[in-house]
Amino acid sequence: MALRPRAGASRGRPPLRLAARPQRNRRDLSTSHTQNDSETESDAESPAHRPTTRSSSTKQSTSSKPRTVSTSHKPRVDGNQKNKTSAKKKRKAYTPKFGGIRPKKQKTAYLGTPKSKETQQKSAVKAPSWPRNLPYEILLQIFQYSAYPLCNEQYYGNKSVPWLLQTARICKDFMEPALAALYYSPPLLPASRAHGLFSHLQSQSDSSAINYKVKIKYLEIEAANVLTLKHAGQDPVDLKKLVSLCPQLRGVNINLHADVPGTYDFARRLAPVYQDALFQELDAARITLRQFKWNYLVMTAASTPWTMLAGIHGRPSFASIRDLEIAHLGEPNKLSKSRWQSLVKEVAQSFGSLENLKKLKFTKCRLDAYEALLENTSRLAALKFVDCDGLRSDYLGRLLKSRGSHLLELVLYHNRDLDLSFSQTLATDCPSLKLFLMDFQRFSGLLPFASSEPAFDVVLPTHVTPTWPRSLQHLELVYIRKWDLATALDFFKSLWESASNLPDLRTLIIKSIVDHDWRDRIQFRNLWVQRLESAYLRKASTPVRHGKSITGNGVTPDKQHSSTGSRIDDTAVESRVKSLRKATKGFTAQEGDNEATVASHYKFLSQAVQPLCEVVDIRIESIRPMQTMFKEEDFVDSEVSGDEDWDGDDANAETGYAW
């Protein structure tokens, strides 16, 4: 609207028109970038949006100073130039400046938005093609190998479980093999996982994208928390119904926390789990088991476990059993000797009916009739005894002599009454043995502290010299104790002299405890550690280019070996002889060797060596084995630096698709 002239102003001169510019906020420029420039120009020229004029007088009153008005009048521009100017203003207002430098605009891709050709080409290059080329079976083996084991010693799931779930969401090709690796033997602790799996299998229909029922092959169940106790108001999981939901089931292992060596649960009896309805369901579903575990603490109280073993092994579901484990089995009380012998004979016959039985394991059993139990098992490939009382060296020696011809693995852990006397005929009793593991550590548990000591007086009699099978690949003897220096000398000498007879040995681990004066023990350790490492440990050779290994004189190793006929070169023998001379300095008197004997040892070194072992760990010390062994790292005061404390789990990790 026009303003009236002030009083006293001159009325002779025409009024001055002021071109007032419309004031727009900078924020309006940034948010109104979708508006067309033509619409803006038409709106600016319309009468409704035309700026109002202001009439002012040409003269002011003589009593006041003249009023000055500053105007910023701009010439009128055409439409094209105005469009360019408005576009510049919009870009300038839309993109902020930081420190005077205009940052590079980042391109953000959103799901569902169309991509340009360049973006599609780049994304096609980044996405690997090998998951689509690998078959399902190979991906399944990769995930199973990477995630093993899914459970720890206490039967709880470890960090491999969330890793498999994240891997299944990476792409479509990874989904089914990753889930198959998880459901192959699903972890069922805590109890909420077992109840969740049970309800999930019950609610699955035929229209599901993935058939989870057929992917379950083995069930590792902790009986105390899953099968005998309630959880969150729910009844324990019914093992019979759970087995009926797994048509491709191959193994059922009923475990307890008391099965782990070093843990004790007062040997309390729990609610029975092995019901007749369970085995009837296995036969009705035509499930053929390959692995099964008997646990005496959850067996039916109405009948003795011995009669159950004899009756169940003849069922069709047990015809293909390959791996069998028996835990907490003991001699029943208040039985006559004749009745006890008849029970042992029945169980031995049931073992004979398992024609495909290859692996047999006894865990925390209290028996002295192992030889009679295994009378009809002639083709065992693996035999394991873990924390079994009553297993003596003479029983085991007779057992290996009659049933050890096909034995490939022999594992003896924490057996209180077992020494090394049976090793005198080990080479002839087990000619095909490849794996030999033995641990002399004992756990006190609820008994007095003296129970952690072995029950034998001497681990190896003086007249006994161990023999080692030629096919041996892995030899591990841990915490050997209760022997003197002379007995230990015979033991290590048997290993050193057998180097040429063990061409397949790749891992040698010996940890022994020698109770002797510390000076003699140090000299003994320096001598035999150097001897065994020189005889067994593989020497890493320097890699040579172009795939050819050439020695200093220009002859290949094959030609050199064929010309000299020795297994190692002269320089290696000389260096090892020098190191042995340094190690034997001051100890020949303790060993009882004269100069001729020591010289024969040096000559023997150049002939009886087998430098093919990847691991040679020889420890001779005076430490006492305990249930919990502490190391130097357990007493560090300062915090770890770097990423050593990272557990591999990112709390804020993105859970989206990779491509």
XYZ file of C-alpha atoms in Angstrom:
659
model
C 0.000 0.000 0.000
C 1.130 3.601 -0.566
C 2.292 5.646 2.378
C 1.034 9.107 3.013
C 3.570 11.965 2.919
C 4.658 13.357 6.217
C 3.424 16.732 7.385
C 5.463 19.645 6.124
C 6.859 17.762 3.141
C 6.982 19.412 -0.257
C 4.216 18.425 -2.676
C 5.775 19.814 -5.883
C 8.149 16.921 -6.773
C 6.914 13.515 -7.914
C 7.180 10.670 -5.372
C 10.203 8.346 -5.472
C 9.388 4.665 -6.049
C 11.421 2.160 -3.963
C 11.992 -1.277 -5.514
C 11.682 -3.506 -2.447
C 13.139 -7.059 -2.953
C 11.207 -9.952 -1.524
C 13.093 -11.435 1.468
C 13.408 -15.265 1.337
C 14.985 -17.451 3.861
C 18.086 -19.499 2.871
C 16.439 -22.542 4.302
C 13.567 -22.047 1.884
C 16.059 -22.136 -0.973
C 17.444 -25.477 0.157
C 14.077 -27.053 0.683
C 12.314 -25.692 -2.353
C 14.668 -27.133 -4.950
C 11.847 -29.083 -6.523
C 10.019 -25.954 -7.605
C 10.463 -24.988 -11.238
C 12.186 -21.759 -12.142
C 9.401 -20.845 -14.529
C 6.879 -20.983 -11.721
C 9.112 -18.799 -9.565
C 9.472 -16.229 -12.329
C 5.753 -16.113 -13.085
C 4.937 -15.741 -9.397
C 7.399 -12.895 -9.065
C 5.816 -11.018 -11.996
C 2.210 -11.539 -10.926
C 0.341 -8.583 -9.438
C -0.318 -10.443 -6.222
C 3.371 -10.826 -5.530
C 4.468 -7.501 -7.003
C 6.292 -5.321 -4.407
C 4.321 -2.382 -3.131
C 5.486 1.184 -3.861
C 6.103 3.784 -1.288
C 5.396 7.504 -2.052
C 7.552 9.943 -0.235
C 7.718 13.696 -0.365
C 10.430 15.455 -2.280
C 10.986 18.075 0.298
C 11.125 17.846 4.009
C 10.437 20.402 6.610
C 12.973 23.184 6.899
C 13.139 22.681 10.594
C 14.609 19.120 10.226
C 17.546 17.744 8.318
C 16.906 16.216 4.931
C 16.122 12.473 5.040
C 18.393 10.259 2.929
C 17.186 6.978 1.502
C 19.705 4.362 0.209
C 18.359 2.032 -2.392
C 20.057 -1.004 -3.933
C 18.288 -0.969 -7.225
C 19.360 -3.707 -9.641
C 18.697 -3.692 -13.336
C 16.137 -6.085 -14.586
C 17.499 -9.278 -16.130
C 16.009 -11.722 -18.586
C 14.588 -15.159 -17.724
C 17.616 -17.320 -18.710
C 20.061 -15.330 -16.635
C 17.663 -15.386 -13.713
C 17.357 -19.161 -13.903
C 21.146 -19.576 -13.781
C 21.426 -17.239 -10.814
C 18.710 -19.068 -8.851
C 20.317 -22.451 -9.594
C 23.678 -21.221 -8.275
C 22.002 -19.949 -5.144
C 20.278 -23.281 -4.605
C 23.494 -25.318 -5.006
C 25.405 -22.981 -2.783
C 22.765 -23.087 -0.076
C 22.241 -26.876 -0.339
C 25.916 -27.879 0.014
C 27.553 -26.544 3.191
C 31.197 -25.564 3.416
C 33.537 -26.700 6.157
C 36.625 -24.616 6.701
C 36.379 -23.020 3.302
C 36.732 -26.406 1.504
C 33.785 -27.894 -0.249
C 33.627 -31.617 0.654
C 33.147 -34.239 -1.986
C 29.579 -35.353 -2.203
C 29.196 -39.041 -1.304
C 26.860 -41.168 -3.284
C 24.440 -43.162 -1.202
C 22.643 -46.181 -2.609
C 19.274 -47.105 -1.159
C 17.452 -50.381 -1.404
C 14.787 -50.299 -4.084
C 16.240 -47.359 -6.025
C 17.240 -47.977 -9.641
C 20.988 -48.128 -10.249
C 22.860 -46.667 -13.138
C 24.865 -48.811 -15.518
C 28.183 -47.823 -13.929
C 26.912 -48.687 -10.451
C 25.595 -52.018 -11.664
C 28.937 -52.841 -13.274
C 30.879 -51.950 -10.111
C 28.563 -53.982 -7.877
C 28.818 -56.926 -10.257
C 32.612 -56.810 -9.992
C 32.625 -56.619 -6.173
C 30.281 -59.567 -5.650
C 32.359 -62.788 -5.718
C 31.210 -65.541 -8.002
C 32.808 -68.499 -6.234
C 29.864 -69.151 -3.847
C 27.660 -69.879 -6.849
C 30.258 -72.163 -8.389
C 30.899 -74.302 -5.285
C 28.458 -77.163 -4.721
C 26.409 -77.532 -1.569
C 28.484 -80.412 -0.173
C 31.771 -78.479 -0.313
C 30.247 -75.404 1.361
C 28.821 -77.647 4.080
C 32.236 -79.154 4.787
C 33.830 -75.699 4.892
C 31.325 -74.420 7.449
C 31.533 -77.567 9.560
C 35.318 -77.385 9.661
C 35.307 -73.649 10.476
C 32.692 -73.874 13.239
C 33.984 -77.029 14.968
C 33.335 -77.547 17.828
C 29.910 -76.048 18.383
C 29.914 -76.939 22.108
C 32.514 -76.667 24.843
C 33.360 -79.249 27.476
C 30.325 -78.240 29.527
C 28.022 -78.831 26.515
C 27.186 -75.125 26.081
C 27.262 -73.513 22.661
C 30.315 -71.398 21.905
C 30.836 -68.430 19.567
C 30.518 -70.560 16.451
C 26.725 -70.546 16.827
C 26.185 -66.781 16.192
C 28.887 -66.903 13.511
C 26.943 -69.520 11.562
C 23.747 -67.502 11.927
C 25.450 -64.388 10.565
C 27.019 -66.383 7.737
C 23.606 -67.742 6.744
C 22.408 -64.154 6.162
C 25.262 -63.144 3.882
C 23.786 -64.477 0.659
C 21.341 -67.026 -0.620
C 24.046 -69.536 -1.506
C 25.365 -69.566 2.079
C 22.010 -69.840 3.830
C 21.233 -73.542 3.561
C 24.765 -74.998 4.072
C 25.395 -72.704 7.068
C 22.105 -73.713 8.686
C 22.819 -77.377 7.899
C 26.170 -77.083 9.710
C 24.369 -75.594 12.724
C 21.583 -78.190 12.796
C 23.965 -81.112 12.175
C 24.513 -81.389 15.937
C 22.642 -78.450 17.509
C 23.763 -77.215 20.948
C 20.967 -77.731 23.481
C 22.288 -75.754 26.456
C 21.014 -73.578 28.035
C 17.696 -75.373 28.362
C 15.875 -72.585 26.527
C 17.598 -73.658 23.308
C 16.401 -77.242 23.710
C 12.796 -76.169 24.326
C 12.991 -73.685 21.443
C 14.282 -76.346 19.061
C 11.621 -78.797 20.181
C 8.776 -76.314 19.624
C 10.282 -75.196 16.307
C 10.384 -78.754 14.968
C 6.822 -79.390 16.126
C 5.469 -76.270 14.403
C 7.238 -76.855 11.102
C 4.975 -77.699 8.186
C 5.523 -79.129 4.735
C 5.339 -75.663 3.180
C 8.505 -74.451 4.939
C 11.338 -73.260 2.740
C 13.893 -75.417 4.611
C 13.220 -78.825 6.109
C 15.036 -78.555 9.431
C 14.022 -82.023 10.608
C 16.202 -83.889 8.120
C 19.252 -81.742 8.895
C 19.612 -83.001 12.492
C 22.038 -85.928 12.505
C 23.332 -86.110 16.102
C 21.845 -85.099 19.456
C 24.205 -84.142 22.294
C 21.867 -83.784 25.266
C 22.742 -82.828 28.844
C 20.262 -84.920 30.790
C 20.138 -83.018 34.100
C 18.968 -79.661 32.683
C 17.062 -80.779 29.585
C 15.528 -84.210 30.236
C 14.954 -84.322 33.997
C 14.276 -80.735 35.192
C 11.600 -78.187 34.334
C 12.453 -74.903 32.643
C 10.370 -71.707 32.962
C 7.281 -73.672 33.939
C 7.648 -76.125 31.045
C 8.007 -79.863 31.490
C 11.314 -81.503 30.547
C 11.837 -82.306 26.897
C 10.374 -85.665 25.943
C 13.263 -87.584 24.352
C 10.885 -89.975 22.607
C 9.029 -87.146 20.826
C 12.265 -85.351 20.008
C 13.670 -88.480 18.371
C 10.478 -88.931 16.339
C 10.974 -85.424 14.865
C 14.447 -86.307 13.519
C 14.020 -88.915 10.755
C 17.694 -88.759 9.677
C 19.096 -89.220 13.184
C 22.416 -91.082 13.422
C 23.521 -90.689 17.023
C 22.186 -89.988 20.532
C 24.553 -89.100 23.382
C 23.111 -88.620 26.881
C 25.690 -86.559 28.777
C 26.125 -85.220 32.293
C 28.435 -82.616 33.754
C 29.831 -85.384 35.938
C 31.187 -87.133 32.824
C 33.960 -84.568 32.405
C 37.205 -85.589 34.190
C 37.782 -83.461 37.267
C 34.079 -82.785 37.916
C 32.076 -84.737 40.467
C 28.346 -84.753 41.159
C 28.289 -87.108 44.161
C 27.268 -89.904 41.730
C 23.604 -89.091 42.338
C 20.939 -90.965 40.414
C 18.595 -88.918 38.246
C 15.215 -89.635 36.722
C 15.405 -92.517 34.213
C 15.870 -91.477 30.599
C 16.399 -94.786 28.783
C 12.788 -95.930 28.600
C 11.489 -98.841 26.538
C 9.292 -96.415 24.607
C 12.418 -94.640 23.325
C 13.841 -97.764 21.700
C 10.422 -98.759 20.348
C 10.152 -95.360 18.679
C 13.612 -95.805 17.135
C 12.571 -99.132 15.655
C 9.190 -97.810 14.481
C 10.793 -94.826 12.713
C 13.386 -97.135 11.119
C 16.230 -95.026 12.468
C 19.608 -96.704 12.176
C 22.000 -95.352 14.777
C 25.756 -95.135 14.303
C 26.649 -93.590 17.657
C 25.195 -94.082 21.117
C 26.152 -93.402 24.731
C 25.031 -95.334 27.779
C 25.017 -93.401 31.050
C 24.489 -95.442 34.184
C 23.267 -92.437 36.237
C 20.130 -92.014 34.085
C 19.290 -95.661 33.458
C 16.033 -97.282 34.498
C 16.016 -98.075 38.176
C 13.716 -101.097 37.751
C 16.330 -103.218 35.976
C 20.060 -103.335 36.305
C 22.091 -101.637 33.561
C 23.751 -104.914 32.696
C 20.515 -106.568 31.635
C 19.528 -103.465 29.646
C 22.827 -103.498 27.743
C 22.364 -107.146 26.881
C 18.776 -106.654 25.701
C 19.014 -103.452 23.666
C 22.089 -104.233 21.552
C 20.150 -106.805 19.561
C 17.504 -104.351 18.299
C 17.386 -103.318 14.600
C 18.198 -99.687 15.431
C 21.558 -100.794 16.924
C 22.599 -103.064 14.058
C 24.867 -100.405 12.483
C 26.437 -98.977 15.647
C 30.049 -97.907 15.028
C 30.808 -95.720 18.048
C 29.706 -96.803 21.532
C 30.435 -95.130 24.884
C 29.653 -96.404 28.384
C 29.849 -94.038 31.374
C 29.680 -94.615 35.149
C 29.206 -98.353 34.822
C 30.197 -100.307 37.921
C 29.942 -103.723 39.442
C 26.494 -104.192 41.032
C 26.348 -104.787 44.755
C 25.004 -107.852 46.539
C 25.497 -110.241 43.636
C 26.962 -113.669 43.814
C 30.079 -114.450 41.870
C 28.261 -116.806 39.501
C 25.534 -114.232 38.782
C 28.159 -111.573 38.139
C 30.018 -113.815 35.696
C 26.815 -114.623 33.828
C 25.983 -110.897 33.476
C 29.434 -110.145 32.105
C 29.074 -112.992 29.625
C 25.686 -111.690 28.420
C 27.039 -108.187 27.866
C 30.088 -109.592 26.068
C 27.786 -111.504 23.721
C 25.788 -108.311 23.066
C 29.025 -106.559 22.098
C 29.695 -109.407 19.693
C 26.317 -108.842 18.021
C 27.468 -105.320 17.027
C 29.295 -106.375 13.883
C 30.097 -102.804 12.764
C 31.484 -101.638 16.107
C 34.773 -99.775 15.538
C 35.123 -97.382 18.492
C 34.560 -98.210 22.129
C 34.996 -95.824 25.054
C 34.720 -96.327 28.819
C 34.323 -93.205 30.974
C 34.566 -93.291 34.767
C 33.792 -96.974 35.003
C 34.641 -99.024 38.097
C 35.343 -102.479 36.741
C 37.988 -105.147 36.665
C 36.421 -107.300 33.927
C 37.356 -105.308 30.818
C 39.089 -108.294 29.278
C 35.985 -110.466 29.637
C 33.686 -107.707 28.317
C 35.696 -107.320 25.119
C 36.092 -111.012 24.462
C 33.911 -110.932 21.323
C 35.106 -107.588 19.879
C 37.810 -108.616 17.442
C 37.876 -105.716 14.970
C 38.062 -102.612 17.140
C 39.816 -99.628 15.528
C 39.755 -97.248 18.526
C 39.808 -98.018 22.236
C 39.561 -95.334 24.945
C 39.674 -95.496 28.740
C 39.043 -92.225 30.600
C 39.277 -92.054 34.405
C 38.569 -95.748 34.912
C 39.522 -97.396 38.193
C 40.501 -101.035 38.133
C 42.267 -100.887 34.770
C 45.722 -102.343 35.406
C 48.611 -102.876 33.061
C 48.387 -106.679 33.085
C 44.665 -106.567 32.110
C 45.348 -104.106 29.315
C 48.347 -106.115 28.083
C 46.273 -109.281 27.712
C 43.461 -107.327 26.078
C 45.783 -105.759 23.494
C 47.436 -109.096 22.799
C 44.112 -110.707 21.901
C 42.183 -107.737 20.416
C 44.810 -105.204 19.307
C 45.751 -106.479 15.845
C 43.391 -104.023 14.102
C 43.713 -101.207 16.622
C 44.517 -97.770 15.173
C 43.905 -95.487 18.175
C 44.655 -96.075 21.844
C 43.714 -93.318 24.325
C 44.377 -93.725 28.045
C 43.498 -90.664 30.163
C 43.611 -90.248 33.972
C 43.593 -93.958 34.853
C 44.877 -94.251 38.388
C 46.010 -97.900 38.344
C 47.631 -97.964 34.897
C 51.386 -97.746 34.334
C 53.631 -98.276 31.283
C 54.415 -101.968 31.757
C 52.162 -102.988 28.855
C 54.346 -100.956 26.429
C 56.989 -103.700 26.415
C 54.957 -105.659 23.840
C 53.116 -102.727 22.265
C 54.891 -103.053 18.902
C 53.861 -106.688 18.471
C 50.397 -106.433 20.055
C 49.320 -103.376 18.007
C 51.254 -103.450 14.716
C 48.838 -101.005 13.016
C 48.661 -98.423 15.809
C 48.797 -94.805 14.577
C 47.661 -92.737 17.570
C 48.835 -93.329 21.142
C 47.779 -90.836 23.829
C 48.321 -91.235 27.550
C 47.823 -88.784 30.425
C 48.928 -89.650 33.970
C 47.221 -86.683 35.611
C 44.726 -87.493 38.358
C 42.063 -85.415 40.094
C 41.408 -85.549 43.813
C 37.720 -84.624 43.719
C 35.859 -85.395 46.947
C 38.503 -87.760 48.285
C 41.568 -86.733 50.330
C 44.441 -85.000 48.560
C 46.482 -88.210 48.341
C 43.993 -89.567 45.778
C 45.519 -87.341 43.088
C 48.627 -89.529 43.166
C 48.779 -92.676 40.974
C 48.127 -96.011 42.620
C 51.242 -97.706 41.168
C 54.695 -97.520 42.764
C 56.841 -97.250 39.613
C 55.601 -96.159 36.211
C 58.119 -98.374 34.398
C 60.044 -101.256 35.995
C 63.769 -101.353 35.448
C 63.720 -104.545 33.377
C 61.008 -103.239 30.994
C 61.957 -101.397 27.781
C 59.117 -99.907 25.729
C 58.704 -100.822 22.067
C 56.950 -98.614 19.512
C 54.910 -99.750 16.476
C 56.378 -98.846 13.111
C 53.080 -97.322 11.895
C 52.951 -94.791 14.749
C 52.102 -91.218 13.638
C 51.205 -89.405 16.861
C 52.838 -90.182 20.220
C 51.860 -88.115 23.257
C 52.689 -89.055 26.856
C 51.917 -86.360 29.432
C 52.865 -86.073 33.121
C 54.895 -89.268 33.376
C 56.037 -89.571 36.982
C 57.145 -91.972 39.687
C 60.414 -93.050 38.100
C 64.054 -92.493 38.843
C 66.813 -91.176 36.594
C 67.928 -94.620 35.413
C 64.403 -95.632 34.381
C 63.881 -92.349 32.572
C 67.210 -92.902 30.793
C 66.037 -96.279 29.441
C 62.750 -94.773 28.290
C 64.326 -91.886 26.348
C 67.000 -94.150 24.917
C 64.297 -96.443 23.494
C 62.774 -93.457 21.699
C 66.145 -92.289 20.353
C 67.175 -95.709 19.097
C 63.778 -96.271 17.429
C 64.050 -93.174 15.235
C 64.913 -95.142 12.115
C 61.981 -97.534 12.763
C 59.370 -94.748 12.945
C 59.237 -93.259 9.446
C 55.592 -92.093 9.790
C 55.923 -90.264 13.106
C 54.938 -86.584 12.797
C 54.115 -85.525 16.378
C 56.181 -86.360 19.453
C 55.144 -84.871 22.817
C 56.754 -86.089 26.047
C 56.192 -84.300 29.374
C 57.801 -86.024 32.321
C 58.487 -85.310 35.983
C 61.862 -86.447 37.341
C 62.419 -86.235 41.094
C 66.180 -85.725 41.305
C 68.759 -83.130 42.095
C 68.212 -80.007 40.015
C 71.764 -80.047 38.572
C 71.445 -83.610 37.329
C 67.965 -82.890 36.024
C 69.208 -79.904 33.994
C 72.032 -81.935 32.477
C 69.647 -84.785 31.729
C 67.200 -82.410 30.060
C 69.872 -80.692 27.954
C 71.138 -84.043 26.706
C 67.883 -85.743 25.756
C 66.042 -82.725 24.440
C 68.921 -82.119 22.051
C 69.144 -85.770 21.071
C 65.438 -86.226 20.338
C 65.158 -82.933 18.466
C 68.177 -83.836 16.367
C 66.732 -87.255 15.585
C 63.075 -86.318 14.910
C 62.518 -82.599 14.322
C 62.174 -81.480 10.717
C 64.632 -78.815 9.627
C 62.998 -76.094 7.568
C 64.789 -75.611 4.259
C 65.202 -72.258 2.532
C 62.722 -71.875 -0.324
C 64.279 -71.654 -3.794
C 62.821 -69.926 -6.828
C 61.568 -71.616 -9.983
C 60.522 -74.732 -8.063
C 64.004 -76.312 -7.942
C 65.973 -77.084 -4.823
C 69.704 -76.819 -5.553
C 72.457 -77.188 -2.988
C 75.639 -75.198 -2.815
C 77.577 -77.502 -5.152
C 74.846 -77.367 -7.831
C 73.513 -80.908 -7.246
C 69.865 -81.569 -6.514
C 69.052 -83.345 -3.243
C 67.822 -86.476 -5.032
C 71.096 -86.904 -6.862
C 73.058 -86.116 -3.746
C 71.178 -88.707 -1.671
C 71.562 -91.319 -4.361
C 75.315 -90.714 -4.581
C 76.081 -90.616 -0.867
C 73.433 -93.076 0.333
C 72.952 -91.218 3.638
C 69.711 -89.714 4.925
C 71.172 -86.317 5.811
C 74.180 -84.398 4.575
C 77.526 -84.343 6.357
C 77.236 -80.725 7.487
C 73.996 -81.436 9.346
C 75.524 -84.485 11.041
C 78.593 -82.514 12.053
C 76.531 -79.672 13.507
C 74.359 -82.088 15.465
C 77.368 -83.972 16.760
C 78.883 -80.720 18.011
C 75.672 -79.789 19.776
C 75.469 -83.233 21.366
C 79.040 -82.995 22.590
C 78.200 -79.695 24.218
C 75.046 -81.169 25.791
C 76.801 -84.306 27.084
C 79.622 -82.353 28.658
C 79.664 -83.233 32.350
C 76.900 -85.836 32.105
C 78.683 -88.901 30.753
C 79.473 -90.017 34.269
C 75.825 -89.826 35.278
C 74.748 -91.722 32.173
C 77.405 -94.382 32.691
C 78.827 -94.190 29.149
C 82.514 -94.371 28.410
C 84.278 -92.784 25.456
C 83.580 -95.747 23.184
C 79.866 -95.674 23.961
C 79.634 -91.933 23.372
C 81.503 -92.325 20.069
C 79.076 -95.035 19.013
C 76.195 -92.668 19.812
C 77.741 -90.030 17.545
C 78.139 -92.584 14.762
C 74.600 -93.815 15.329
C 73.281 -90.272 14.930
C 74.295 -90.093 11.270
C 72.344 -93.273 10.483
C 69.295 -93.435 12.812
C 67.656 -90.071 12.301
C 64.164 -89.300 11.100
C 63.896 -85.514 10.684
C 60.248 -85.592 9.587
C 58.333 -84.557 12.735
C 56.484 -81.257 12.643
C 56.097 -81.112 16.441
C 58.737 -82.256 18.935
C 57.933 -81.081 22.470
C 60.143 -82.615 25.172
C 59.791 -81.308 28.729
C 61.625 -82.676 31.745
C 60.807 -80.798 34.937
C 59.800 -81.232 38.552
C 56.396 -79.547 38.490
C 53.483 -81.254 40.210
C 50.385 -81.648 38.007
C 47.288 -79.988 39.417
C 43.687 -79.884 38.311
C 44.063 -76.193 37.402
C 47.496 -75.350 36.038
C 48.477 -71.672 36.288
C 50.998 -70.050 33.990
C 52.877 -66.776 33.905
C 50.109 -65.103 31.905
C 47.671 -65.666 34.774
C 49.639 -63.322 37.059
C 50.091 -60.318 34.756
C 49.149 -57.077 36.522
C 48.991 -54.713 33.556
C 46.199 -54.793 31.025
C 46.737 -56.268 27.617
C 47.499 -53.829 24.841
C 46.128 -53.853 21.348
C 43.433 -56.288 20.269
C 44.396 -59.240 22.456
C 41.238 -58.803 24.535
C 38.945 -58.811 21.496
C 36.742 -61.902 21.617
C 35.697 -61.763 17.966
C 32.187 -60.490 18.680
C 31.308 -56.932 17.601
C 28.443 -55.486 19.601
C 27.491 -52.943 16.902
C 28.124 -55.149 13.906
C 25.875 -54.625 10.933
C 23.527 -57.519 10.315
C 22.687 -56.940 6.689
C 23.383 -58.486 3.358
C 26.928 -58.292 2.000
C 25.817 -58.186 -1.601
